[in-house]
GROMACS .gro file of C-alpha atoms in nm:
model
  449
    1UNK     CA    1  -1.066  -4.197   0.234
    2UNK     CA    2  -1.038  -4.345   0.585
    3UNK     CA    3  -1.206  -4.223   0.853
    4UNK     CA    4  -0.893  -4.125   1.064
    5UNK     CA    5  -0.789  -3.889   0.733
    6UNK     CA    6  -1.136  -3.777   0.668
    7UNK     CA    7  -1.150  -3.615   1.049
    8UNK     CA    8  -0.817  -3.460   0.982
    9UNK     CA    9  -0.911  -3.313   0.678
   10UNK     CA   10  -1.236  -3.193   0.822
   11UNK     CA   11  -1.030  -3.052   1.177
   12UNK     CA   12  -0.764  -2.852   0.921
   13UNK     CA   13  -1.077  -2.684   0.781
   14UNK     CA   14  -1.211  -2.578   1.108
   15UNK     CA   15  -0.836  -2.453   1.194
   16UNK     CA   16  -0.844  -2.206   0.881
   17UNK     CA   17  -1.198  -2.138   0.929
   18UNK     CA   18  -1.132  -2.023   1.330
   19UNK     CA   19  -0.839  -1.744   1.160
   20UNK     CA   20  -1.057  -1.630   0.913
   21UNK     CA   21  -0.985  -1.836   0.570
   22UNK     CA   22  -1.318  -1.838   0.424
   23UNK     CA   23  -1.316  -2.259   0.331
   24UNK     CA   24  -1.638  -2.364   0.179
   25UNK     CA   25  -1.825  -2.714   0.147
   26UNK     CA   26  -1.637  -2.760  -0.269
   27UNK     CA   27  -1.331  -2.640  -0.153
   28UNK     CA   28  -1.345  -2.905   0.090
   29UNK     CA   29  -1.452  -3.141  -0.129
   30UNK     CA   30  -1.203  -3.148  -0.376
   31UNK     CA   31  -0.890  -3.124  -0.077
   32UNK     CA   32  -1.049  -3.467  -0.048
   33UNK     CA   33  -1.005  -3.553  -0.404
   34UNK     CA   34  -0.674  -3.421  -0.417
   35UNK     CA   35  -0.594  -3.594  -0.107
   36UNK     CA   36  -0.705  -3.933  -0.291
   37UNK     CA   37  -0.519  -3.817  -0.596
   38UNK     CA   38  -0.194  -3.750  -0.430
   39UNK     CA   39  -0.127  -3.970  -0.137
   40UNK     CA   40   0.059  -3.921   0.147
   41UNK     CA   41   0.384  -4.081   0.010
   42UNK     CA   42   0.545  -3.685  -0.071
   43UNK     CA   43   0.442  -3.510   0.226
   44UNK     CA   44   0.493  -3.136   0.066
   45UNK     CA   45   0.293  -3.259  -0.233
   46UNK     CA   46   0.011  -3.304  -0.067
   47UNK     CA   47   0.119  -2.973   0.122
   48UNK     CA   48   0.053  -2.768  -0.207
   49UNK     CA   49  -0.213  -2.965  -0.345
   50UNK     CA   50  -0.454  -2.886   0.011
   51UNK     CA   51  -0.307  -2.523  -0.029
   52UNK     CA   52  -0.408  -2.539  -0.410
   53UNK     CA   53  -0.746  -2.632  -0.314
   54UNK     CA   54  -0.844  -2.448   0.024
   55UNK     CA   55  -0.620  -2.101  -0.001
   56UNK     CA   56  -0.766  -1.783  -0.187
   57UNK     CA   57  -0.400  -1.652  -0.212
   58UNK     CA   58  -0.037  -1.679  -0.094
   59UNK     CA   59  -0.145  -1.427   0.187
   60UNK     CA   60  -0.301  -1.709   0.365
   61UNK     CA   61   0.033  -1.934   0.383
   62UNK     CA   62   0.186  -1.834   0.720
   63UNK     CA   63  -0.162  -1.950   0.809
   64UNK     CA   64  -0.168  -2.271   0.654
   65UNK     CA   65   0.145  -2.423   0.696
   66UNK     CA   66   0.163  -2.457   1.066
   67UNK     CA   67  -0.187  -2.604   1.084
   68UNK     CA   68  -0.115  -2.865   0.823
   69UNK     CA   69   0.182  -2.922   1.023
   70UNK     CA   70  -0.055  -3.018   1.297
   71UNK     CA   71  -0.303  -3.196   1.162
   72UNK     CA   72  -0.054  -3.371   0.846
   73UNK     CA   73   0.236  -3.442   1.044
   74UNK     CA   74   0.548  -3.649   0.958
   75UNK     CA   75   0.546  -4.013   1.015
   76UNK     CA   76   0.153  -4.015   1.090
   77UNK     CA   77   0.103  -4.352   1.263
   78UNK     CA   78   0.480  -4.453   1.267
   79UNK     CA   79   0.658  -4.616   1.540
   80UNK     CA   80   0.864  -4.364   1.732
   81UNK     CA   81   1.263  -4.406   1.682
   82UNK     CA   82   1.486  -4.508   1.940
   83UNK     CA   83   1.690  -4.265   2.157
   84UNK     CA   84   1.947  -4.107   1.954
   85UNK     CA   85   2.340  -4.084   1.963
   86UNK     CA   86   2.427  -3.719   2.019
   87UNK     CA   87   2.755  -3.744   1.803
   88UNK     CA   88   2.618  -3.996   1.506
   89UNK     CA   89   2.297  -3.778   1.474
   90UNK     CA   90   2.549  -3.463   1.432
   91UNK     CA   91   2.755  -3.622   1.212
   92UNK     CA   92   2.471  -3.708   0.990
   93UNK     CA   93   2.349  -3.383   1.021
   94UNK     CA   94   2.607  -3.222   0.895
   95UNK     CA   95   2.619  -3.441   0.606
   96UNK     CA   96   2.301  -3.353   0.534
   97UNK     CA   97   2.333  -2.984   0.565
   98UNK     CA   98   2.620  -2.988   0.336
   99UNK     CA   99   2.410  -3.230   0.054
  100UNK     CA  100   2.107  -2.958   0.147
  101UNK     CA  101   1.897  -3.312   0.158
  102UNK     CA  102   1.556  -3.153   0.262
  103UNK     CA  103   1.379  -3.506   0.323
  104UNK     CA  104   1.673  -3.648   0.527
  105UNK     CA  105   1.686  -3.298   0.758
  106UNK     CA  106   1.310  -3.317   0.817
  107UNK     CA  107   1.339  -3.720   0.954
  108UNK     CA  108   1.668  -3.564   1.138
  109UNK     CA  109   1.444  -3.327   1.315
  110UNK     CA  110   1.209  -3.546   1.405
  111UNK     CA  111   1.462  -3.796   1.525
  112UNK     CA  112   1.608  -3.517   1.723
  113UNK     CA  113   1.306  -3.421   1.884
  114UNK     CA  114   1.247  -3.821   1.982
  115UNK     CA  115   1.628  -3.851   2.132
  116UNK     CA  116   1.668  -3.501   2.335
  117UNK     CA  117   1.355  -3.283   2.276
  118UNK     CA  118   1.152  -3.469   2.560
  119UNK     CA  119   1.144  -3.445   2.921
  120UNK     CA  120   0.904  -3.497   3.224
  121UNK     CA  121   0.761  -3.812   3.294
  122UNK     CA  122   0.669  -4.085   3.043
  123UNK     CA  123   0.350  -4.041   2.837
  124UNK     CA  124   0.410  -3.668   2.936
  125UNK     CA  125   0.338  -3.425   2.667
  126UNK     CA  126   0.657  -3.197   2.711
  127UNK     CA  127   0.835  -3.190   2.371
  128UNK     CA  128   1.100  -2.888   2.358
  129UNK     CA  129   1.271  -2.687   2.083
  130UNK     CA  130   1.533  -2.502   2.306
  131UNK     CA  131   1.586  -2.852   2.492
  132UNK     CA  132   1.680  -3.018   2.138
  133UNK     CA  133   1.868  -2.755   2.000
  134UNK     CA  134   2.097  -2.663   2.324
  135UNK     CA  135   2.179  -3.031   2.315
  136UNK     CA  136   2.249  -3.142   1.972
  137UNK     CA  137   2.369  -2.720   1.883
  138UNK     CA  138   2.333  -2.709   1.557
  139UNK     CA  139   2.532  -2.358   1.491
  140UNK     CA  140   2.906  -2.514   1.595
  141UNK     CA  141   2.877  -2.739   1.280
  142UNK     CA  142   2.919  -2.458   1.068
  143UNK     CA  143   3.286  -2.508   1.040
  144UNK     CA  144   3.231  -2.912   0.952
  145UNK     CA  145   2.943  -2.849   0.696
  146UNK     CA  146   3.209  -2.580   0.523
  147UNK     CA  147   3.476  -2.867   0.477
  148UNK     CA  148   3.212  -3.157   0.391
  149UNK     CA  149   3.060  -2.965   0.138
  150UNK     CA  150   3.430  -2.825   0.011
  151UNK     CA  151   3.492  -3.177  -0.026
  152UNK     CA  152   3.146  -3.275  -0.194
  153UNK     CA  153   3.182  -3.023  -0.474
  154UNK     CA  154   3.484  -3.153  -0.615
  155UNK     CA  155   3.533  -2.867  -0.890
  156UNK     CA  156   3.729  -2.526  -0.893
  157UNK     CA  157   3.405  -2.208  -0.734
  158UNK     CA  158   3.242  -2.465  -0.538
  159UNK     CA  159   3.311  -2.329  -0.235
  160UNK     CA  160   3.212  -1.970  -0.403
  161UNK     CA  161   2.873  -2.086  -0.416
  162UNK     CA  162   2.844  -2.224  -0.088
  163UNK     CA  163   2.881  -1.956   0.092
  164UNK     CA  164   2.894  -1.927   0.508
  165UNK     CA  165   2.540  -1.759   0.463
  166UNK     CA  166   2.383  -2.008   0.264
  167UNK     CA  167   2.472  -2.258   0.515
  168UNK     CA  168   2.403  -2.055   0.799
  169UNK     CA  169   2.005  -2.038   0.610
  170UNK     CA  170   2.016  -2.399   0.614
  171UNK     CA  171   2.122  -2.443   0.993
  172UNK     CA  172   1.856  -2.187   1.112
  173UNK     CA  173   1.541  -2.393   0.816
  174UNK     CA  174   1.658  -2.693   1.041
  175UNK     CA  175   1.594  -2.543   1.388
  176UNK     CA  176   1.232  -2.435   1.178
  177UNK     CA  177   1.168  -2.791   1.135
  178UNK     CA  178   1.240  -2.873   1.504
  179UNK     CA  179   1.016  -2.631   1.642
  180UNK     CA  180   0.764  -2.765   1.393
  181UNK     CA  181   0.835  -3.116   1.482
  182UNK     CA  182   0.813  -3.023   1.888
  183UNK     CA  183   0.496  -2.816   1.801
  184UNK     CA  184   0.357  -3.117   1.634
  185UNK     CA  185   0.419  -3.354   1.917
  186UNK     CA  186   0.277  -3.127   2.161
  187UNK     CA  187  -0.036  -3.126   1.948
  188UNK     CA  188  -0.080  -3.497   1.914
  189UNK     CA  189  -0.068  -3.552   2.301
  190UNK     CA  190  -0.328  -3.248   2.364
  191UNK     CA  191  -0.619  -3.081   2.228
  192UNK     CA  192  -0.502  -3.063   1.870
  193UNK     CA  193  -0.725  -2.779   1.766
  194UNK     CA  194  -0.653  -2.544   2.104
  195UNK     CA  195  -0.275  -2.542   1.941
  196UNK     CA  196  -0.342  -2.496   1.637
  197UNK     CA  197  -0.577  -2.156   1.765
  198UNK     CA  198  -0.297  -2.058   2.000
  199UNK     CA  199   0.004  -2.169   1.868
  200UNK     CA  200  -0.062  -2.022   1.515
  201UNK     CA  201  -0.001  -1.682   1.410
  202UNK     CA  202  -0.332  -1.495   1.312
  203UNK     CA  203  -0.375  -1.368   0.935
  204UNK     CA  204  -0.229  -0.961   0.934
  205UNK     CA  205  -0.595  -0.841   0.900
  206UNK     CA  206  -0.683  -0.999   1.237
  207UNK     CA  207  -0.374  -0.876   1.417
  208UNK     CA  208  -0.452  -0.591   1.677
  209UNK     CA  209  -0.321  -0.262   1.540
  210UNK     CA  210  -0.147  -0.224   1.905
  211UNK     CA  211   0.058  -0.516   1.930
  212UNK     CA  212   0.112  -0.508   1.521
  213UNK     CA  213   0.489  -0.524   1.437
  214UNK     CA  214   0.690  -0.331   1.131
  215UNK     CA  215   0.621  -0.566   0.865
  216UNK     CA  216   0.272  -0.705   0.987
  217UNK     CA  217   0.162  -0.327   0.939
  218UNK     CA  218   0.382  -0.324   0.603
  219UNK     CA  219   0.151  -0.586   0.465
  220UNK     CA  220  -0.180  -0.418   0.638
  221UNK     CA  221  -0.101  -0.130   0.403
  222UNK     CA  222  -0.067  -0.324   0.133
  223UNK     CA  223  -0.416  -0.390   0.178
  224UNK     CA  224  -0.563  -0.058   0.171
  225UNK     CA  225  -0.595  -0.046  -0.189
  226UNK     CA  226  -0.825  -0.392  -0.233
  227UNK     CA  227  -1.015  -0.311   0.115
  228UNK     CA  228  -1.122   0.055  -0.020
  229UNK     CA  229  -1.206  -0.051  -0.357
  230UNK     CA  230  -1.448  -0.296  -0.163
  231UNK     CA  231  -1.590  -0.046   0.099
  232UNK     CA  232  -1.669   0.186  -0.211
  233UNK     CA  233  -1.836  -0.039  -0.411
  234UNK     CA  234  -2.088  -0.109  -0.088
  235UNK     CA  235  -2.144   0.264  -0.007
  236UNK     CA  236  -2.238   0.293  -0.373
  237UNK     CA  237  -2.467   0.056  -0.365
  238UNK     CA  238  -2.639   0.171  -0.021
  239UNK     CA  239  -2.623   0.540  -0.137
  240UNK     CA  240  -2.854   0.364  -0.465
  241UNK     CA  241  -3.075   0.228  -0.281
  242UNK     CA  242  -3.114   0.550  -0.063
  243UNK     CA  243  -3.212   0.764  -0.369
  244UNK     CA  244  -3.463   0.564  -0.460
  245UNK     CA  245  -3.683   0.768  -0.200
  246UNK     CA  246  -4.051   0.670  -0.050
  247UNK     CA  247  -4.367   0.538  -0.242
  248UNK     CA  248  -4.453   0.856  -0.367
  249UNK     CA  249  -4.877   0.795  -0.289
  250UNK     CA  250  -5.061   1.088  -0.533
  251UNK     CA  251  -4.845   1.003  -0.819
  252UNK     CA  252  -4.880   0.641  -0.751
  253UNK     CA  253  -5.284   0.666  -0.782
  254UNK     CA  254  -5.306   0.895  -1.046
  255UNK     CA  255  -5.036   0.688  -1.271
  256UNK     CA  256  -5.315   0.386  -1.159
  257UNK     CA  257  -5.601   0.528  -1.324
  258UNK     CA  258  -5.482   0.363  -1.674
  259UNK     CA  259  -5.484   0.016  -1.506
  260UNK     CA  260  -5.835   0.031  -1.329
  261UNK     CA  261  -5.733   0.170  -1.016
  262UNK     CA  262  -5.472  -0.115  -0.992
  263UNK     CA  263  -5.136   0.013  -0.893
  264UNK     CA  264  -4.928  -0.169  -1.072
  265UNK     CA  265  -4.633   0.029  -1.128
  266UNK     CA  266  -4.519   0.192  -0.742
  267UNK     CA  267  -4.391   0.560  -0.822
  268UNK     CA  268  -4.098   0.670  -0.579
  269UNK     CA  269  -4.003   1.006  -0.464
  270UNK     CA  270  -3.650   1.070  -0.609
  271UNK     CA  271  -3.420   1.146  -0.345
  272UNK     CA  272  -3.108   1.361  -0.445
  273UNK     CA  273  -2.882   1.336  -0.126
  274UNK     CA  274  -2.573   1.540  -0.137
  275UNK     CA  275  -2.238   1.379  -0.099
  276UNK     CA  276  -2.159   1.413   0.291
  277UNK     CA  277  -1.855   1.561   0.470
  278UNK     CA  278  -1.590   1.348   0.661
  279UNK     CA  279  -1.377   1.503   0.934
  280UNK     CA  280  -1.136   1.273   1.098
  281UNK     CA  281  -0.950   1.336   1.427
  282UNK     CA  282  -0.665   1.072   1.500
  283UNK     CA  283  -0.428   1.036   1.765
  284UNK     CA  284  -0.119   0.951   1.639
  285UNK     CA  285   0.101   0.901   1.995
  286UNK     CA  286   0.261   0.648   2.054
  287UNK     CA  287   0.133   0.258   1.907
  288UNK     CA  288  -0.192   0.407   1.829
  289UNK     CA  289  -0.032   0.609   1.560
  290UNK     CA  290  -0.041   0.288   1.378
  291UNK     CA  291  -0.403   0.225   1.400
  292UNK     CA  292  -0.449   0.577   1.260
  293UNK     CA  293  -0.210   0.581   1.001
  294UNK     CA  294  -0.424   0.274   0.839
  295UNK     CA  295  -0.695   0.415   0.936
  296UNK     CA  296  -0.615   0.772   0.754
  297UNK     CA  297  -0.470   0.620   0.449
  298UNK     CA  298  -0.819   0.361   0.400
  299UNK     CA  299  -1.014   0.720   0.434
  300UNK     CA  300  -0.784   0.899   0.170
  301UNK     CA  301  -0.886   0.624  -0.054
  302UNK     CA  302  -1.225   0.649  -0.038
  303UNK     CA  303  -1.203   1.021  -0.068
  304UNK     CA  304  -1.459   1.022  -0.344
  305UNK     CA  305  -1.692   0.931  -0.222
  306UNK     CA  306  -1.768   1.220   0.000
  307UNK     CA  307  -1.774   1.585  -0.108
  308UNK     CA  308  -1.534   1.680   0.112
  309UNK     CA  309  -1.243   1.513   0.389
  310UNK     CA  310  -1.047   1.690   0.646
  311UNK     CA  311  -0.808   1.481   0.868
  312UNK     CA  312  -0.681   1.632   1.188
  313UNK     CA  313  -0.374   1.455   1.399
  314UNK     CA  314  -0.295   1.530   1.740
  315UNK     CA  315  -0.078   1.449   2.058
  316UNK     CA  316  -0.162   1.687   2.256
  317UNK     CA  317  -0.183   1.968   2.049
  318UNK     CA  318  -0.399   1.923   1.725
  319UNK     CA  319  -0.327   2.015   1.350
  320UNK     CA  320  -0.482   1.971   1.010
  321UNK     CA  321  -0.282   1.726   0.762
  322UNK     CA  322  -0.521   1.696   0.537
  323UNK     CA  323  -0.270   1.839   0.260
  324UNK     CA  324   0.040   1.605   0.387
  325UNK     CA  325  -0.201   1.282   0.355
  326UNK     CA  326  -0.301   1.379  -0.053
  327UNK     CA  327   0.063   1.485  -0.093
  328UNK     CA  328   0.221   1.169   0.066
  329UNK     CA  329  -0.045   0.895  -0.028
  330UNK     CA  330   0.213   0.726  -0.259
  331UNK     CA  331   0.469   0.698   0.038
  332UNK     CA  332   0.232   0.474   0.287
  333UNK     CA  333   0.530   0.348   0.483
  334UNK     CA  334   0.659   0.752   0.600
  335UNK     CA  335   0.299   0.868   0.674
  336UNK     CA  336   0.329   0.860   0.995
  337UNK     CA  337   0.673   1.018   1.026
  338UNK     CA  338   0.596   1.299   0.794
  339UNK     CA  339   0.289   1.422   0.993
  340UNK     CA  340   0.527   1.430   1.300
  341UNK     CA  341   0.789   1.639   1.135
  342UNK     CA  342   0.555   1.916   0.913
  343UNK     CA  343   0.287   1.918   1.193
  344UNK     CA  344   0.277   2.060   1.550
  345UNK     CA  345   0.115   1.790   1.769
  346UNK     CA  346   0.282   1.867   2.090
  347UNK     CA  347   0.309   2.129   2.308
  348UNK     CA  348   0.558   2.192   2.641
  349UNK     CA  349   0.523   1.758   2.678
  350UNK     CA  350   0.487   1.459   2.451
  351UNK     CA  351   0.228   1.294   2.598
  352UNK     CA  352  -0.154   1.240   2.467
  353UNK     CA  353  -0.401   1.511   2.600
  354UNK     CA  354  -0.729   1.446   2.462
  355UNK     CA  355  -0.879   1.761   2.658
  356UNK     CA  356  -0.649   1.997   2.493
  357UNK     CA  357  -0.645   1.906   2.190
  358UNK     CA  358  -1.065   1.814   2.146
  359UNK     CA  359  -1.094   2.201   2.297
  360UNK     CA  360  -0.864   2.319   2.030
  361UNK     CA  361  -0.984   2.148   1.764
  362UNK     CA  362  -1.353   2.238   1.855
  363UNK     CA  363  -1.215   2.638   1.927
  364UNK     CA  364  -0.987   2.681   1.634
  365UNK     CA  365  -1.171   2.471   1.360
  366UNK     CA  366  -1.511   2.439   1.454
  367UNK     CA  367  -1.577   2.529   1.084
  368UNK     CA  368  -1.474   2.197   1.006
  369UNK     CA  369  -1.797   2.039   1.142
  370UNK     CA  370  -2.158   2.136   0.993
  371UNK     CA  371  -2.517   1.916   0.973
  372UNK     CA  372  -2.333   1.757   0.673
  373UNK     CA  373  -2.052   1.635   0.856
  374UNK     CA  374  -1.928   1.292   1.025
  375UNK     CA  375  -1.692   1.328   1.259
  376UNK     CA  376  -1.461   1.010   1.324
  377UNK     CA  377  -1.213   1.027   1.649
  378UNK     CA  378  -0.941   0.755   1.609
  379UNK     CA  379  -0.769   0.689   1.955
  380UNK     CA  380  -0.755   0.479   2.298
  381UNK     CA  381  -0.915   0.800   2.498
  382UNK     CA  382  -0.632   0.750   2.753
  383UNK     CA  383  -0.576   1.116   2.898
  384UNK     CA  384  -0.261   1.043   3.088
  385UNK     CA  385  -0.479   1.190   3.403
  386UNK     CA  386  -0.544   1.534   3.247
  387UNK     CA  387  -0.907   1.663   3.229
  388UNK     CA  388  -1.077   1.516   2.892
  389UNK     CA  389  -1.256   1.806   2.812
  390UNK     CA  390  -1.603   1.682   2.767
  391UNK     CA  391  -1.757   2.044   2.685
  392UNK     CA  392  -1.588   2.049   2.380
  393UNK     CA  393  -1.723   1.676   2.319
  394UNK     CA  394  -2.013   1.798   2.354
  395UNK     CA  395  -1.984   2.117   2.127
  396UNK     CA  396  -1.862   1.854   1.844
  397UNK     CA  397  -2.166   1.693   1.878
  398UNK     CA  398  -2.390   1.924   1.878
  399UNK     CA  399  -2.211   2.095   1.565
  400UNK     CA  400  -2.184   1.758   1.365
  401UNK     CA  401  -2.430   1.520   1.186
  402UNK     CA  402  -2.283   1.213   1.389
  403UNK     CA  403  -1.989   1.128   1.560
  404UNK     CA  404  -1.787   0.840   1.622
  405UNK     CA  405  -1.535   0.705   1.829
  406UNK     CA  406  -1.308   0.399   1.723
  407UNK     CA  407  -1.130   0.249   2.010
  408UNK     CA  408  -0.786   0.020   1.939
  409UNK     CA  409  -0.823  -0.143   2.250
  410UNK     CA  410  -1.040  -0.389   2.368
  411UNK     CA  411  -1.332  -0.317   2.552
  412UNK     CA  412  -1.262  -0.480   2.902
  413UNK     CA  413  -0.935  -0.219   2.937
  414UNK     CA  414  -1.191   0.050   2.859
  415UNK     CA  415  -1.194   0.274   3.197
  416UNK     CA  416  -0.929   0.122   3.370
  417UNK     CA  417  -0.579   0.335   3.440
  418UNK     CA  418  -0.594   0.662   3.264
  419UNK     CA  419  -0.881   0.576   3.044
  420UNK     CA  420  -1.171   0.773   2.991
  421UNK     CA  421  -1.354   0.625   2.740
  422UNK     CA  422  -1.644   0.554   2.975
  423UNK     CA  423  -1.714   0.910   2.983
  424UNK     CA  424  -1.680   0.980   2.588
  425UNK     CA  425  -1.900   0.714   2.556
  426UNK     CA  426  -2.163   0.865   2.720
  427UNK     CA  427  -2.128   1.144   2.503
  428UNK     CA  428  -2.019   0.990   2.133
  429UNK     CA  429  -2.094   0.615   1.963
  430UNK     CA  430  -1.780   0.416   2.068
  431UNK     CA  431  -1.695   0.106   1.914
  432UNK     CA  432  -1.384  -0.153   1.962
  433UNK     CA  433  -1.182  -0.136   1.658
  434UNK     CA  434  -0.894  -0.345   1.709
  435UNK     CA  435  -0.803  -0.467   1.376
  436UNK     CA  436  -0.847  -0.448   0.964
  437UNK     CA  437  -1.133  -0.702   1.006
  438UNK     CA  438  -1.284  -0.459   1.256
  439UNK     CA  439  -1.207  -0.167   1.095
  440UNK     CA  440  -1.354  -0.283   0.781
  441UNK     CA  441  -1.681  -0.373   0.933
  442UNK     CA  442  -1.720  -0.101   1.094
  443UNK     CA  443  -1.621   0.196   0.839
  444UNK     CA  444  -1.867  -0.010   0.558
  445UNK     CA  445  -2.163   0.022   0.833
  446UNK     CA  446  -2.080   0.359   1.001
  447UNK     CA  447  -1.981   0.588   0.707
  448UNK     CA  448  -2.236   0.807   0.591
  449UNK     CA  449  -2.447   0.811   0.263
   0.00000   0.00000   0.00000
């Protein structure tokens, strides 16, 4: 393998390893075999065989294909082609959108990008999408793909299979491969690996639960299953090694007596801890509700482990769903919406009141909390300017075995507008928890034994 290849290899590594695909030393290893084996004369050959080789699962793809993009582009060390006739390259195009020729529309886009994706100076690095699509407007050949493929299929139901939507589909995978192509450029002319850690869409389990869209939170509970399964085999293990107990010294001596005074076999005091208490409190207002939803279903599915789980919601008036969570575990998607129609969370307004609803909770179900329990608050601690009740912070505390705060925002915003999480903070252990990876950390370290 060249040198040239060999540093692209090693570079698409260091992408996936920067978003959080574990790659190791073999994995990268045999990429380079398969690299040797394949050769770069099919491009999405050697696509699949990398993916084969570095990719744990087909989670990882929306990862992987734009950085092999970058670093395995089309027509690596080609010359560039020559400025581009508006009206030939349509005309092509459309042929090629009607034969659904995936090879000839990638070398279109690229051409496209060469003949009207470019502007500024030259040797400037601006490559455009919207420039090459607004000129060359792919969409008006709709009508001229219909006919040409009409034409191409020759036979009666031909033009029952191609349907207006199926060539729509291929129009809008063509504008794909010019953003690609523009992307690529952009890439080769600056700091390759800055694109590929800005340009590319994190994994779902590093996306922050604020700015996390419908189906990017779809897919995070998807994962609850797999990341609970995980988190319960660990606590398991720590809550082994925790009953294990002390050298127990007197029983160690006496058992040494048979071996000369030699201990040679350590006896331990047996510890028999009791199964601790979890009592969540989640704010679920807003694009926090998000956060706790995960956050509430992950709990609900480690519920064995403790001997008991209570999970309170609030806006700003608090209520126990503890019942609507076991009852509607199986419908992960209308959590969130259930708990705001069977619960009362709000008062005369909708908006969060931390104050209110910590001094109800700690009022009307201080029972909740004993020396057993863990209390976990879910939420930004934004107060929308109302008072944030640290007396009954403080009455949690004292009630509780340990409480914790997990924060959805990131720690610089902390105190600034309506925040007060600089004061809870003085009170409670706060901790950023902006996303799965986050999340999972922390829960696997914080929950109790």
């Amino acid at each position: 393998m060249t040198t040239p290849v060999a540093e692209r290899l090693t570079s698409l590594v260091a992408a996936l390893r920067a978003h959080g695909i574990r790659v190791g030393t073999g994995e990268t290893v045999d990429a380079a075999r398969a690299m040797e084996a394949l050769g770069f004369g099919d491009r999405e050959l050697l696509r699949e065989g990398l993916a084969a080789t570095l990719l744990h699962g087909t989670a990882q793809r929306p990862v992987f294909d734009p950085v092999f993009d970058l670093y395995f582009p089309r027509r690596v060390g080609a010359p560039e082609a020559g400025t581009a006739d508006r009206e030939d390259l349509r005309e092509r195009l459309a042929a090629a959108l009607a034969a659904n020729d995936e090879a000839l529309l990638a070398r279109l886009a690229a051409e496209a990008v060469d003949g009207f994706g470019g502007y500024g100076s030259p040797g400037s690095d601006g490559w455009s999408s919207y420039q090459t699509l607004d000129r060359i407007r792919p969409q008006t050949l709709l009508a001229r793909v219909r006919a040409d493929a009409r034409g191409r299929g020759g036979g009666p139901g031909f033009a029952d299979r191609l349907l207006d939507d199926e060539i729509r589909r291929r129009i809008e995978a063509f504008r794909g491969l010019v953003a690609t192509e523009a992307r690529r450029r952009v890439a080769e002319r600056r700091d390759r690996d800055e694109i590929a850690r800005r340009a590319v869409a994190p994994t779902a389990d590093r996306v922050d639960f604020l700015f996390a869209g419908k189906s990017q939170l779809a897919e995070l509970r998807r994962t609850v299953q797999p990341l609970a399964r995980k988190l319960a085999t660990r606590l398991a293990a720590r809550r082994r090694r925790a009953a294990r107990g002390s050298i127990d010294l007197r029983r160690t001596l006496r058992g040494s007596l048979s071996t000369g005074g030699v201990p040679m076999r350590p006896v331990l005091r047996r510890r028999r801890p009791a199964r601790p208490e979890l009592v969540l409190l989640c704010d679920v207002s807003g694009s926090v509700s998000g956060f706790s939803d995960f956050t509430m279903l992950l709990v609900q599915a480690l519920h064995d482990q403790f001997s008991k789980v209570r999970v309170f919601a609030f806006v700003n008036r608090i209520d126990e769903v503890t019942g609507l969570l076991e009852h509607g575990a199986a419908d992960a998607a209308g959590l969130g919406a259930r708990i705001q129609a069977e619960a009362t969370l709000t008062g005369w307004h909708g908006s969060s009141d931390y104050g209110v609803a910590l001094g109800e909770f700690a009022e009307r179900h201080g029972e909740a909390v004993g020396p057993r329990t863990t209390v976990f608050v879910l939420g930004d601690a934004r107060t929308n300017m109302s008072d944030p009740n640290l007396a009954a912070v403080r009455q949690i505390t004292e009630r509780a075995r340990r409480v914790y705060w997990l924060n959805p925002e990131q720690r610089a915003q902390w105190g600034t507008g309506d925040s007060a999480a600089p004061e809870y903070a003085e009170l409670v252990e706060m901790h950023e928890c902006r996303n799965v990876r986050q999340l999972g950390a922390l829960v696997g370290r914080l929950l109790p034994i």
